Tab-separated table of N, CA and C in Angstrom:
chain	number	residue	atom	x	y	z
A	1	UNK	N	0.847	-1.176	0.000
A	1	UNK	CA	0.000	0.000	0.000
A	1	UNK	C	0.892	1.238	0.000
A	2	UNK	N	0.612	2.055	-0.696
A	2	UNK	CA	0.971	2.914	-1.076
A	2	UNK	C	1.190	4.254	0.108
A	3	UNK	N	0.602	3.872	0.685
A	3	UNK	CA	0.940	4.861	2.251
A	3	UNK	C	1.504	4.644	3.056
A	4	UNK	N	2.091	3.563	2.637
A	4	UNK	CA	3.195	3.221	4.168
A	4	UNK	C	4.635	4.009	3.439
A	5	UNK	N	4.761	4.655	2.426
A	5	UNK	CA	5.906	5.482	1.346
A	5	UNK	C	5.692	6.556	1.972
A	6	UNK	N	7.317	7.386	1.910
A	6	UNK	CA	7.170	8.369	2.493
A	6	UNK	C	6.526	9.714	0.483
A	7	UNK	N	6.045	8.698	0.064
A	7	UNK	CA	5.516	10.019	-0.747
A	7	UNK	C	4.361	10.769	-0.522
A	8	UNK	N	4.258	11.790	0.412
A	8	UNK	CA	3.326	12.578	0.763
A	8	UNK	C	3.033	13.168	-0.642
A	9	UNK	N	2.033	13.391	-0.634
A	9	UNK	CA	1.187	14.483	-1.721
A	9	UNK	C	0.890	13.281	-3.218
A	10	UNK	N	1.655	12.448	-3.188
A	10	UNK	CA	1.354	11.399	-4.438
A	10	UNK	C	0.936	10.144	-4.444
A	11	UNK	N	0.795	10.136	-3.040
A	11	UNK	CA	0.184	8.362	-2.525
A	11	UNK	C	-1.265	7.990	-4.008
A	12	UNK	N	-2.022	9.107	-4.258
A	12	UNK	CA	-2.731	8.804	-4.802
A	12	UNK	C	-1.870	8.493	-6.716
A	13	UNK	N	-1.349	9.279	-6.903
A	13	UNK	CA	-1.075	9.178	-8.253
A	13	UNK	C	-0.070	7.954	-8.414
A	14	UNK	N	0.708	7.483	-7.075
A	14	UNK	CA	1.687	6.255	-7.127
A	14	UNK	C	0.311	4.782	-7.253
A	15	UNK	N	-0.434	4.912	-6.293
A	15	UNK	CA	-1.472	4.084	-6.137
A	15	UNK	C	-2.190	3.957	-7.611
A	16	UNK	N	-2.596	4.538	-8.520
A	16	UNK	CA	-3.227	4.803	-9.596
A	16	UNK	C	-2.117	4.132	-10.644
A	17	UNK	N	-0.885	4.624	-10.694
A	17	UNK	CA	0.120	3.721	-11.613
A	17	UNK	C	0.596	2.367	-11.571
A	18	UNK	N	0.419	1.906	-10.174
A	18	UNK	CA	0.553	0.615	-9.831
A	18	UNK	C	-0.866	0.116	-10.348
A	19	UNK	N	-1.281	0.548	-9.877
A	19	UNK	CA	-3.239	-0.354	-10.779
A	19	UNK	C	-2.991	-0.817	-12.096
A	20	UNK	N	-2.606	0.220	-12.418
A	20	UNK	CA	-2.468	0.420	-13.912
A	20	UNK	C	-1.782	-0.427	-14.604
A	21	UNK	N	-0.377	-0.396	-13.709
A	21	UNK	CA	0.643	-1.882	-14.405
A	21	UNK	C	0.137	-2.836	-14.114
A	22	UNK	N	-0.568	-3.069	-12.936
A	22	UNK	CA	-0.930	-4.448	-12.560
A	22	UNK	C	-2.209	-4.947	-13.004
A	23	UNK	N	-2.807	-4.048	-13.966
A	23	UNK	CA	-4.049	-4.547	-14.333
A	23	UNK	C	-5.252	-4.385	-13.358
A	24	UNK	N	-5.274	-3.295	-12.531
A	24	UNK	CA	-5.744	-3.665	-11.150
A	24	UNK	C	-7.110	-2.245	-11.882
A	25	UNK	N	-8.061	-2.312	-10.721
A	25	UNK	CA	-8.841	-1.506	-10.637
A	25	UNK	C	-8.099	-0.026	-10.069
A	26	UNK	N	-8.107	1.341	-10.835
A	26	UNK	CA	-7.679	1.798	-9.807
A	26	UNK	C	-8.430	3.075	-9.008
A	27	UNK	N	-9.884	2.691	-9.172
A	27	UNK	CA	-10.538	3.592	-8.060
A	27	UNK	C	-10.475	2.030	-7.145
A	28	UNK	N	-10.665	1.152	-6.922
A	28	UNK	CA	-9.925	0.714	-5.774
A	28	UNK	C	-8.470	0.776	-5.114
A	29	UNK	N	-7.414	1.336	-5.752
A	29	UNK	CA	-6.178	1.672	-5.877
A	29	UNK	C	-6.190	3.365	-5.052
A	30	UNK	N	-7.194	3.541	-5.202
A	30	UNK	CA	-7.153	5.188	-4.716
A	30	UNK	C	-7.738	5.127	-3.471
A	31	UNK	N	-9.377	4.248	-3.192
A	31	UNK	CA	-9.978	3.952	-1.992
A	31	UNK	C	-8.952	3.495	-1.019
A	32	UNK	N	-8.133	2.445	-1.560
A	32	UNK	CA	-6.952	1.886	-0.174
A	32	UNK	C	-6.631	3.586	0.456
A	33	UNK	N	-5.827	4.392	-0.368
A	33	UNK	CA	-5.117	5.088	-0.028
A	33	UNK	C	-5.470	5.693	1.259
A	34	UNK	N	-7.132	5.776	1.416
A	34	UNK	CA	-7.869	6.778	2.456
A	34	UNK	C	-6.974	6.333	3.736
A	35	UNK	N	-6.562	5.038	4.292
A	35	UNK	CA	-6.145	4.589	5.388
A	35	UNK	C	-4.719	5.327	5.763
A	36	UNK	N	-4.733	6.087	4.865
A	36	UNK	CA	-3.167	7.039	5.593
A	36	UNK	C	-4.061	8.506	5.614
A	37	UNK	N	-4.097	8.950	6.727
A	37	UNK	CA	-4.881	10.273	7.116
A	37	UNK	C	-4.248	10.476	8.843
A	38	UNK	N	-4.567	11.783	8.554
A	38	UNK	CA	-3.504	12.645	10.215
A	38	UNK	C	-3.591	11.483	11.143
A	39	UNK	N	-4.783	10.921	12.025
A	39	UNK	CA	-4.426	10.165	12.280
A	39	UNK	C	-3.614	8.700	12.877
A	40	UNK	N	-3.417	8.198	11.344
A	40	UNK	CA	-2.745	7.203	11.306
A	40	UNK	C	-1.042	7.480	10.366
A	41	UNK	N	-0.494	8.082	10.015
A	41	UNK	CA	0.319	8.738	9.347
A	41	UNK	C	1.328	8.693	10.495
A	42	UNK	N	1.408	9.409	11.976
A	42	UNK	CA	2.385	9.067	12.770
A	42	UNK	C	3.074	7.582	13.295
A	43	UNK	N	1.667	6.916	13.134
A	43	UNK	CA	2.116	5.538	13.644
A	43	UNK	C	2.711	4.842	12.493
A	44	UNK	N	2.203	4.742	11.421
A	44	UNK	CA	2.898	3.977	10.046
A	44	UNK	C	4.330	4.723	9.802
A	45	UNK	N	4.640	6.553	9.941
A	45	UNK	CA	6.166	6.522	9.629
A	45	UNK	C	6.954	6.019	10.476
A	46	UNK	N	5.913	5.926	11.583
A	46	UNK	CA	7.349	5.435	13.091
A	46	UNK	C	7.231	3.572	12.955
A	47	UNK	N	6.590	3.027	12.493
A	47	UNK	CA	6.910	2.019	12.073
A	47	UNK	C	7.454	1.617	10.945
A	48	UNK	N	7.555	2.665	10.134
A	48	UNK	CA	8.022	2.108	9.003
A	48	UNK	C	9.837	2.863	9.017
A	49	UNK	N	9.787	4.129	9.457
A	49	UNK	CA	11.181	4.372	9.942
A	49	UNK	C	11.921	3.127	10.257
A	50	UNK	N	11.895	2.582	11.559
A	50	UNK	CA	12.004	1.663	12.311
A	50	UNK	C	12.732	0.430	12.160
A	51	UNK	N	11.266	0.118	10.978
A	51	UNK	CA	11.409	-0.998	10.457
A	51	UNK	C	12.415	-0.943	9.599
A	52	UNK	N	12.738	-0.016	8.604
A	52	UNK	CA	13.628	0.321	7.515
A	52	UNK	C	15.413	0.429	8.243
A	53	UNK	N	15.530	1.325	9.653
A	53	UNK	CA	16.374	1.495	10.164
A	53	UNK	C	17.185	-0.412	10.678
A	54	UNK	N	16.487	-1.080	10.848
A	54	UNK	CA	16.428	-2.745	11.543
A	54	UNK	C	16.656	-3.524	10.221
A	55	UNK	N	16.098	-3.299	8.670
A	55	UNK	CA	16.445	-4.515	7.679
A	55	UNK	C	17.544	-3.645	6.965
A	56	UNK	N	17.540	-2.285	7.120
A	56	UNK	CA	19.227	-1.566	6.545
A	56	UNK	C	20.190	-1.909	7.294
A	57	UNK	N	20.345	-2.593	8.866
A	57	UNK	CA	20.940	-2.874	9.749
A	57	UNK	C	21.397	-1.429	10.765
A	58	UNK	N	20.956	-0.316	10.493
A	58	UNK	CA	21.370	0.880	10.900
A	58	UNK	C	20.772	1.107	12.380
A	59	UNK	N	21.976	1.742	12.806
A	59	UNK	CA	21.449	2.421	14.269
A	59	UNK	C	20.293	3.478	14.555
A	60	UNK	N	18.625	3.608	15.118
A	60	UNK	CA	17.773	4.375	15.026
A	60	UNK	C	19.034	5.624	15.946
A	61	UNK	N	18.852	7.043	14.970
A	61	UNK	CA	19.430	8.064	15.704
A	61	UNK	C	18.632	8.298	16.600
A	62	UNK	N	19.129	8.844	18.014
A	62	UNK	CA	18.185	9.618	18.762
A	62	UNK	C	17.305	10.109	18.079
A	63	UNK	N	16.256	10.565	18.896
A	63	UNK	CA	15.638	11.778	18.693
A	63	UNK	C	14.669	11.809	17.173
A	64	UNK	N	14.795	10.705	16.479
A	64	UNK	CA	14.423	10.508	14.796
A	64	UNK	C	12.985	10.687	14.745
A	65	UNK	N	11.991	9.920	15.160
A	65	UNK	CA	10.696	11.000	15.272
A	65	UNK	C	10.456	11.754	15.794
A	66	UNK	N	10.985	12.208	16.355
A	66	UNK	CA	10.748	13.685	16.808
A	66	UNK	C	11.494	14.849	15.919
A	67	UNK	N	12.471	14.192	15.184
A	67	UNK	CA	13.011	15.411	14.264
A	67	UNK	C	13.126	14.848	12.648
A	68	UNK	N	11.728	13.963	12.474
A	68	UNK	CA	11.261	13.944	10.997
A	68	UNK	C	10.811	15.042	10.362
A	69	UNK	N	10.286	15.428	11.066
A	69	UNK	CA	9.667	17.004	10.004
A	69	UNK	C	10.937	17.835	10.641
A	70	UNK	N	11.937	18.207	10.739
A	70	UNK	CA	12.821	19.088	11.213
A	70	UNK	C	13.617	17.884	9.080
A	71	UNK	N	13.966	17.470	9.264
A	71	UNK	CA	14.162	16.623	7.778
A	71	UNK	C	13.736	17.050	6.696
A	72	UNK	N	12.061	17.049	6.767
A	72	UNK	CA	11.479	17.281	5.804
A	72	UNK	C	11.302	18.972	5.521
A	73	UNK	N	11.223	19.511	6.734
A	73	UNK	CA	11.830	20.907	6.384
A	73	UNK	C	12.769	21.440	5.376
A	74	UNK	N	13.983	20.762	6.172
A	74	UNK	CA	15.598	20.860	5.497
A	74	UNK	C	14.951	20.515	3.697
A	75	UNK	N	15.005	19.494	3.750
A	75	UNK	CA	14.951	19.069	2.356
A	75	UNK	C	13.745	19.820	1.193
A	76	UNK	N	12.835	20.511	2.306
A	76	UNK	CA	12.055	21.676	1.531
A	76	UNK	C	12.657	22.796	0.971
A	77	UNK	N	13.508	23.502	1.692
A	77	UNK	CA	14.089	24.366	2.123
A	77	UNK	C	15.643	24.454	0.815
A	78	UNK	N	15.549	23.063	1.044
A	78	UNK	CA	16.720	23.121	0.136
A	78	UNK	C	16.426	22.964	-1.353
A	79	UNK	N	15.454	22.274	-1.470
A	79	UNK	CA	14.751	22.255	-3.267
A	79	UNK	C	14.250	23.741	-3.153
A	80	UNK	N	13.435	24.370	-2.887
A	80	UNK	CA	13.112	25.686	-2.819
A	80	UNK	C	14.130	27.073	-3.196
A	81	UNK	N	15.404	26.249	-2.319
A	81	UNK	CA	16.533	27.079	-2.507
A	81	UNK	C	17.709	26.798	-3.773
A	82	UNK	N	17.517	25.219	-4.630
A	82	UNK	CA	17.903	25.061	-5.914
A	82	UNK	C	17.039	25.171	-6.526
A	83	UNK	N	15.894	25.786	-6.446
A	83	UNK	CA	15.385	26.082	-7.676
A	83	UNK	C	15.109	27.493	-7.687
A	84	UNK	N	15.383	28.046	-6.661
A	84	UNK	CA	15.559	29.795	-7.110
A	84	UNK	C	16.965	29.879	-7.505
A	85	UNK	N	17.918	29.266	-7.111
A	85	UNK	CA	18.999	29.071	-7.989
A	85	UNK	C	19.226	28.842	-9.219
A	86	UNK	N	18.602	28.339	-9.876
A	86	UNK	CA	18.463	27.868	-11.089
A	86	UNK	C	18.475	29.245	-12.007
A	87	UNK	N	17.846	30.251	-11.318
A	87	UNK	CA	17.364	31.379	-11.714
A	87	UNK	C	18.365	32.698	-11.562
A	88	UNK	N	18.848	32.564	-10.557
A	88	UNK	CA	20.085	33.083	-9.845
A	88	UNK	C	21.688	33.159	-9.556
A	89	UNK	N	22.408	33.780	-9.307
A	89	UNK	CA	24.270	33.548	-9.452
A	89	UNK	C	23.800	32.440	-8.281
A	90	UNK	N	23.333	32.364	-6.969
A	90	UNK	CA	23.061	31.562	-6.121
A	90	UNK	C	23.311	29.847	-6.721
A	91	UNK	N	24.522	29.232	-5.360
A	91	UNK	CA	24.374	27.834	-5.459
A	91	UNK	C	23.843	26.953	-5.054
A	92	UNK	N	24.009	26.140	-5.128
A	92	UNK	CA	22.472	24.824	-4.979
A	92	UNK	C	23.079	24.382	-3.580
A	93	UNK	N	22.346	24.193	-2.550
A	93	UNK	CA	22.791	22.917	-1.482
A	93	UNK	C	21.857	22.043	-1.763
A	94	UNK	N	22.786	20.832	-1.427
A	94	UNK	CA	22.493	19.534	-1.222
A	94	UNK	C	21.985	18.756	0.332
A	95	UNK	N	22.677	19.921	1.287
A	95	UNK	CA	22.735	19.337	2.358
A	95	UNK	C	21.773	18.370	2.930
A	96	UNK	N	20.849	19.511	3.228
A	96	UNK	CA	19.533	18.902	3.856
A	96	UNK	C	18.712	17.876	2.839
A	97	UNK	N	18.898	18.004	1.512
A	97	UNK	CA	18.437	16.668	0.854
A	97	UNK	C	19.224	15.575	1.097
A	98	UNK	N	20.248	15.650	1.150
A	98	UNK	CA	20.861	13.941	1.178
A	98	UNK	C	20.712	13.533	2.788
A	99	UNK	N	20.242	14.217	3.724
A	99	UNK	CA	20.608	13.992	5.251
A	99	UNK	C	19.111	13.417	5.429
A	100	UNK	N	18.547	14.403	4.343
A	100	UNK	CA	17.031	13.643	4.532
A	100	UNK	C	16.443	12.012	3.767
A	101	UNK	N	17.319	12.262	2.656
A	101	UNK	CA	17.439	10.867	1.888
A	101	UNK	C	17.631	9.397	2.714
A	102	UNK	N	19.232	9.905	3.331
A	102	UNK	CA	19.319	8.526	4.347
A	102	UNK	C	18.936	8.245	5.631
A	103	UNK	N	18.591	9.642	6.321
A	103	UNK	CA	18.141	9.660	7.325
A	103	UNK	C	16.549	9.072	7.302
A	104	UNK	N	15.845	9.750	6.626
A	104	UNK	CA	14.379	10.057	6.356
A	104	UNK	C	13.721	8.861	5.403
A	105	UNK	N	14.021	9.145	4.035
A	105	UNK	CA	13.296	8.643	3.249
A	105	UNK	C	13.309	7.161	2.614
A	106	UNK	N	14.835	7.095	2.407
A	106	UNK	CA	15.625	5.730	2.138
A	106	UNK	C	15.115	4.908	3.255
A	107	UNK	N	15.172	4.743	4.767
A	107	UNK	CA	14.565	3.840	5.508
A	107	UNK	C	13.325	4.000	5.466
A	108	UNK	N	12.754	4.883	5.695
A	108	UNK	CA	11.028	4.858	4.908
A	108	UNK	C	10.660	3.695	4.166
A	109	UNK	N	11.168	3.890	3.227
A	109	UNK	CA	10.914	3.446	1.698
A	109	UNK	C	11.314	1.910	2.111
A	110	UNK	N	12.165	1.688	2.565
A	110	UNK	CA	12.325	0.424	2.642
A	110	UNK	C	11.529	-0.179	3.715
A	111	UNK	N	11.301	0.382	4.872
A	111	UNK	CA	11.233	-0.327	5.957
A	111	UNK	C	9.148	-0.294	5.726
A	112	UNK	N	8.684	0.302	4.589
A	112	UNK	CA	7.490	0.754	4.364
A	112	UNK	C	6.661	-0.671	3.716
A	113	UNK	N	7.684	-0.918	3.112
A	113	UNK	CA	7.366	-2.193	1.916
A	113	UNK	C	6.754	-3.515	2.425
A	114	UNK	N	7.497	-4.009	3.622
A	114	UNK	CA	6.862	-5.130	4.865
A	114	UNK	C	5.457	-4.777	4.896
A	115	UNK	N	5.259	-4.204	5.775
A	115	UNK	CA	3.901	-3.470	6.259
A	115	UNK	C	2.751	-3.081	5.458
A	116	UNK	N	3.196	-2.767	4.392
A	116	UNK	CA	2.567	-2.327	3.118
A	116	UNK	C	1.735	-2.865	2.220
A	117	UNK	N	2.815	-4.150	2.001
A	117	UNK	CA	2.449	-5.613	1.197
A	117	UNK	C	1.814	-6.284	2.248
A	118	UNK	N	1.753	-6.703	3.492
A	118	UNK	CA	0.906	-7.549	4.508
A	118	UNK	C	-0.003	-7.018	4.510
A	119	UNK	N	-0.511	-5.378	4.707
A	119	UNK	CA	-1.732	-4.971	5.088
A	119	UNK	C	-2.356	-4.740	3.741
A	120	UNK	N	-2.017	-4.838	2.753
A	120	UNK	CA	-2.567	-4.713	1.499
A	120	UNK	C	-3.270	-6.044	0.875
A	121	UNK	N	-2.156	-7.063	0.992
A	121	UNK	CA	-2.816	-8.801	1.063
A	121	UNK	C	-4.181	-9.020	1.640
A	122	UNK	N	-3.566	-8.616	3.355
A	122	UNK	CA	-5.141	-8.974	4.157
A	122	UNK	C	-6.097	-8.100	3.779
A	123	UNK	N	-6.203	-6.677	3.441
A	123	UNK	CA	-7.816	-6.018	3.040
A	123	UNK	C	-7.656	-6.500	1.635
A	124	UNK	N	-7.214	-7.143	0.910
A	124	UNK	CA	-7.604	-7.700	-0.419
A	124	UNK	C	-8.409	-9.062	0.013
A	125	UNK	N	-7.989	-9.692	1.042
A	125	UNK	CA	-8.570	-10.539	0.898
A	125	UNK	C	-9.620	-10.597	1.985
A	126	UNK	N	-9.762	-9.526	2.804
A	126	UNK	CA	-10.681	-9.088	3.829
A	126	UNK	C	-12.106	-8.439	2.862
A	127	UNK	N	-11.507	-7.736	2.053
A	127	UNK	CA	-12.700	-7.069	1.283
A	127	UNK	C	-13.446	-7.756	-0.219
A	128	UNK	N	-12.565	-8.628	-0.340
A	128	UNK	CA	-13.571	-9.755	-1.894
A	128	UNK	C	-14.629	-10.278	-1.532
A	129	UNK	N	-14.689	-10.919	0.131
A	129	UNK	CA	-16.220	-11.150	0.392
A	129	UNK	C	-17.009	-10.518	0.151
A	130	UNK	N	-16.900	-9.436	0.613
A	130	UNK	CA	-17.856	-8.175	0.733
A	130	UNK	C	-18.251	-7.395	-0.192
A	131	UNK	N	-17.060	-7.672	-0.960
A	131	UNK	CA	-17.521	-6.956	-2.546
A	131	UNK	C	-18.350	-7.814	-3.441
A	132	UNK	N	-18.108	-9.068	-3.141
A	132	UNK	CA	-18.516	-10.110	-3.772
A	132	UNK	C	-20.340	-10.225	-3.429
A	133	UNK	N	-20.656	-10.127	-1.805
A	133	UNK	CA	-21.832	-10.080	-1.950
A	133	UNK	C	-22.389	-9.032	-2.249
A	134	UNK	N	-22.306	-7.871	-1.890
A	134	UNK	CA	-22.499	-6.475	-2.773
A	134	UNK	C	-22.991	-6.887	-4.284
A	135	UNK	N	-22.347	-7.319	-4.808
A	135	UNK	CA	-22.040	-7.409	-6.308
A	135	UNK	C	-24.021	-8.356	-6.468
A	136	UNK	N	-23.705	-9.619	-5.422
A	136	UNK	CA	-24.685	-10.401	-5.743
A	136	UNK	C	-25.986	-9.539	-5.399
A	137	UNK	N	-25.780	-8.922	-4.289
A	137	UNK	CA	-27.011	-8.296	-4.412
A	137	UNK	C	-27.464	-7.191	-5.004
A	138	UNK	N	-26.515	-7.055	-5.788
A	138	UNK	CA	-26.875	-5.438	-7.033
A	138	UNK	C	-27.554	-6.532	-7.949
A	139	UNK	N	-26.771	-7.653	-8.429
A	139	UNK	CA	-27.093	-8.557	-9.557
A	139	UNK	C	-28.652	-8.640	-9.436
A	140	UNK	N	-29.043	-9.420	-8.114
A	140	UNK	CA	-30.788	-9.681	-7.722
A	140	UNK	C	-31.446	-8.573	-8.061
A	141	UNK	N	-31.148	-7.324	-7.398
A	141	UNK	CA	-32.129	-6.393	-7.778
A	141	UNK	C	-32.009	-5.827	-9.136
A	142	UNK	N	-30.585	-5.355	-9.349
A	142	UNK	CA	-31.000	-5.327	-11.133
A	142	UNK	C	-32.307	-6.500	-12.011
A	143	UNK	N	-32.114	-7.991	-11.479
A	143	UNK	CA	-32.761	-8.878	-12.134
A	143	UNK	C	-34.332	-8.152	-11.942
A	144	UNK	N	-34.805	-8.441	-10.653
A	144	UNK	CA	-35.954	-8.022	-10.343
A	144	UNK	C	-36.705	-7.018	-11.274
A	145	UNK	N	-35.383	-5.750	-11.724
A	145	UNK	CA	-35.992	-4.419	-11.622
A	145	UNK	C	-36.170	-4.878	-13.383
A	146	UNK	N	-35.493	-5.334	-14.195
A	146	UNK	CA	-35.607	-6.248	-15.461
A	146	UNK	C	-36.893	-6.611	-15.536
A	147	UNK	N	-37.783	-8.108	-15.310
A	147	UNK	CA	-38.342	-8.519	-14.758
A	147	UNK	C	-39.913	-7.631	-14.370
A	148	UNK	N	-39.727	-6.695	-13.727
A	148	UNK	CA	-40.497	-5.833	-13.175
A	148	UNK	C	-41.004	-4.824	-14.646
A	149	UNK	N	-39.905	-4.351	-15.690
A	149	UNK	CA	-39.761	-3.681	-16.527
A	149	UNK	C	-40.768	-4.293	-17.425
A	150	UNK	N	-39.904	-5.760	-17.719
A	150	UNK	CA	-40.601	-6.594	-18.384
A	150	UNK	C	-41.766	-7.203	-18.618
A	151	UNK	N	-42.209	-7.346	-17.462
A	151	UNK	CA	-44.193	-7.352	-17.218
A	151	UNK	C	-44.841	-6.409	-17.161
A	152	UNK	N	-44.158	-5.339	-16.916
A	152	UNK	CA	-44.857	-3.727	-17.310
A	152	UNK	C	-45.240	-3.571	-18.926
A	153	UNK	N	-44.105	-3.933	-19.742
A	153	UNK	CA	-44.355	-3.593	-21.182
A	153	UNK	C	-45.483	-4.847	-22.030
A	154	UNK	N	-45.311	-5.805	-21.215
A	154	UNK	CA	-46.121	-7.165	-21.746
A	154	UNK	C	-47.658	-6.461	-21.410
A	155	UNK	N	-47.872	-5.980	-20.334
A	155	UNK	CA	-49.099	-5.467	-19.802
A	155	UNK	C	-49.338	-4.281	-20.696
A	156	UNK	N	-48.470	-4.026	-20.980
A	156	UNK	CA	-48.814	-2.689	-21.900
A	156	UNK	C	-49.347	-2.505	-23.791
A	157	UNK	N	-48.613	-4.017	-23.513
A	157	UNK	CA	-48.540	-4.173	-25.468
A	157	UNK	C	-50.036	-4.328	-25.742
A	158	UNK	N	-50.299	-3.761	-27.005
A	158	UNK	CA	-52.142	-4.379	-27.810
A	158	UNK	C	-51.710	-5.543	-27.960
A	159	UNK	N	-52.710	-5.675	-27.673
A	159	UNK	CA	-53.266	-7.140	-27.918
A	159	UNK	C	-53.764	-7.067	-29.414
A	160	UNK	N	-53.104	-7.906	-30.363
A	160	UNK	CA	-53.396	-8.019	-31.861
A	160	UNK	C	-54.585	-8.983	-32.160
């Protein structure tokens, strides 16, 4: 699932391209996404930090959720500031992007993928029942409403 990534602002458009390759539905691809909201968003990066920091083999730094958005700052701060550069004698830093890369995002990203793929498996296979009877009971009443249509117009035809 696409929200256990630290891609804020694109969970939906990453979710939508994966559908897409995979042949998948992707307004169901977009519905998953709802499960990352304020919320739940603290508990999935601090598990997925975590988790990423433990299969990279890396030491959790002090202080690391508590100075994730102090990261994501930096690394704002610093695209903001190469791209008025771009424009400008002004030079580009890198700093705060690469500190945020390995610090931040790189264990993200990895440690996201576990969690991601398990909880994505089980509501796939938590939600086919349910869609499945849904489905049957749209099927019945569509039939009915057929049916219903259908003895309306028989009742209606002259009689030759």
């Amino acid at each position: 699932m696409t929200v256990f990534t630290p891609f804020f602002g694109l969970h939906f458009v990453v979710a939508a391209i994966l559908a897409k390759l995979m042949k998948g539905r992707i307004l169901a691809a977009l519905l998953s996404t709802f499960i990352g909201n304020p919320l739940t968003y603290i508990p999935i990066a601090i598990v997925s930090l975590r988790l990423g920091y433990f299969l990279l083999g890396m030491d959790v730094p002090p202080g690391l959720t508590r100075d994730v958005f102090r990261h994501f700052r930096a690394a704002t701060r610093d695209l903001w500031h190469n791209f008025k550069a771009l424009f400008s004698p002004e030079r580009a830093h890198w700093d705060g992007l690469v500190e945020f890369w390995h610090t931040v995002f790189f264990p993200w990203l990895i440690g996201g993928l576990i969690p991601g793929i398990v909880l994505g498996i089980t509501l796939y296979y938590l939600s086919v029942p349910v869609i499945r009877a849904y489905q049957a009971r749209r099927s019945v009443r569509l039939r009915k409403k057929m049916e219903k249509l259908a003895r309306q117009a028989g009742a209606q035809a002259p009689d030759s």
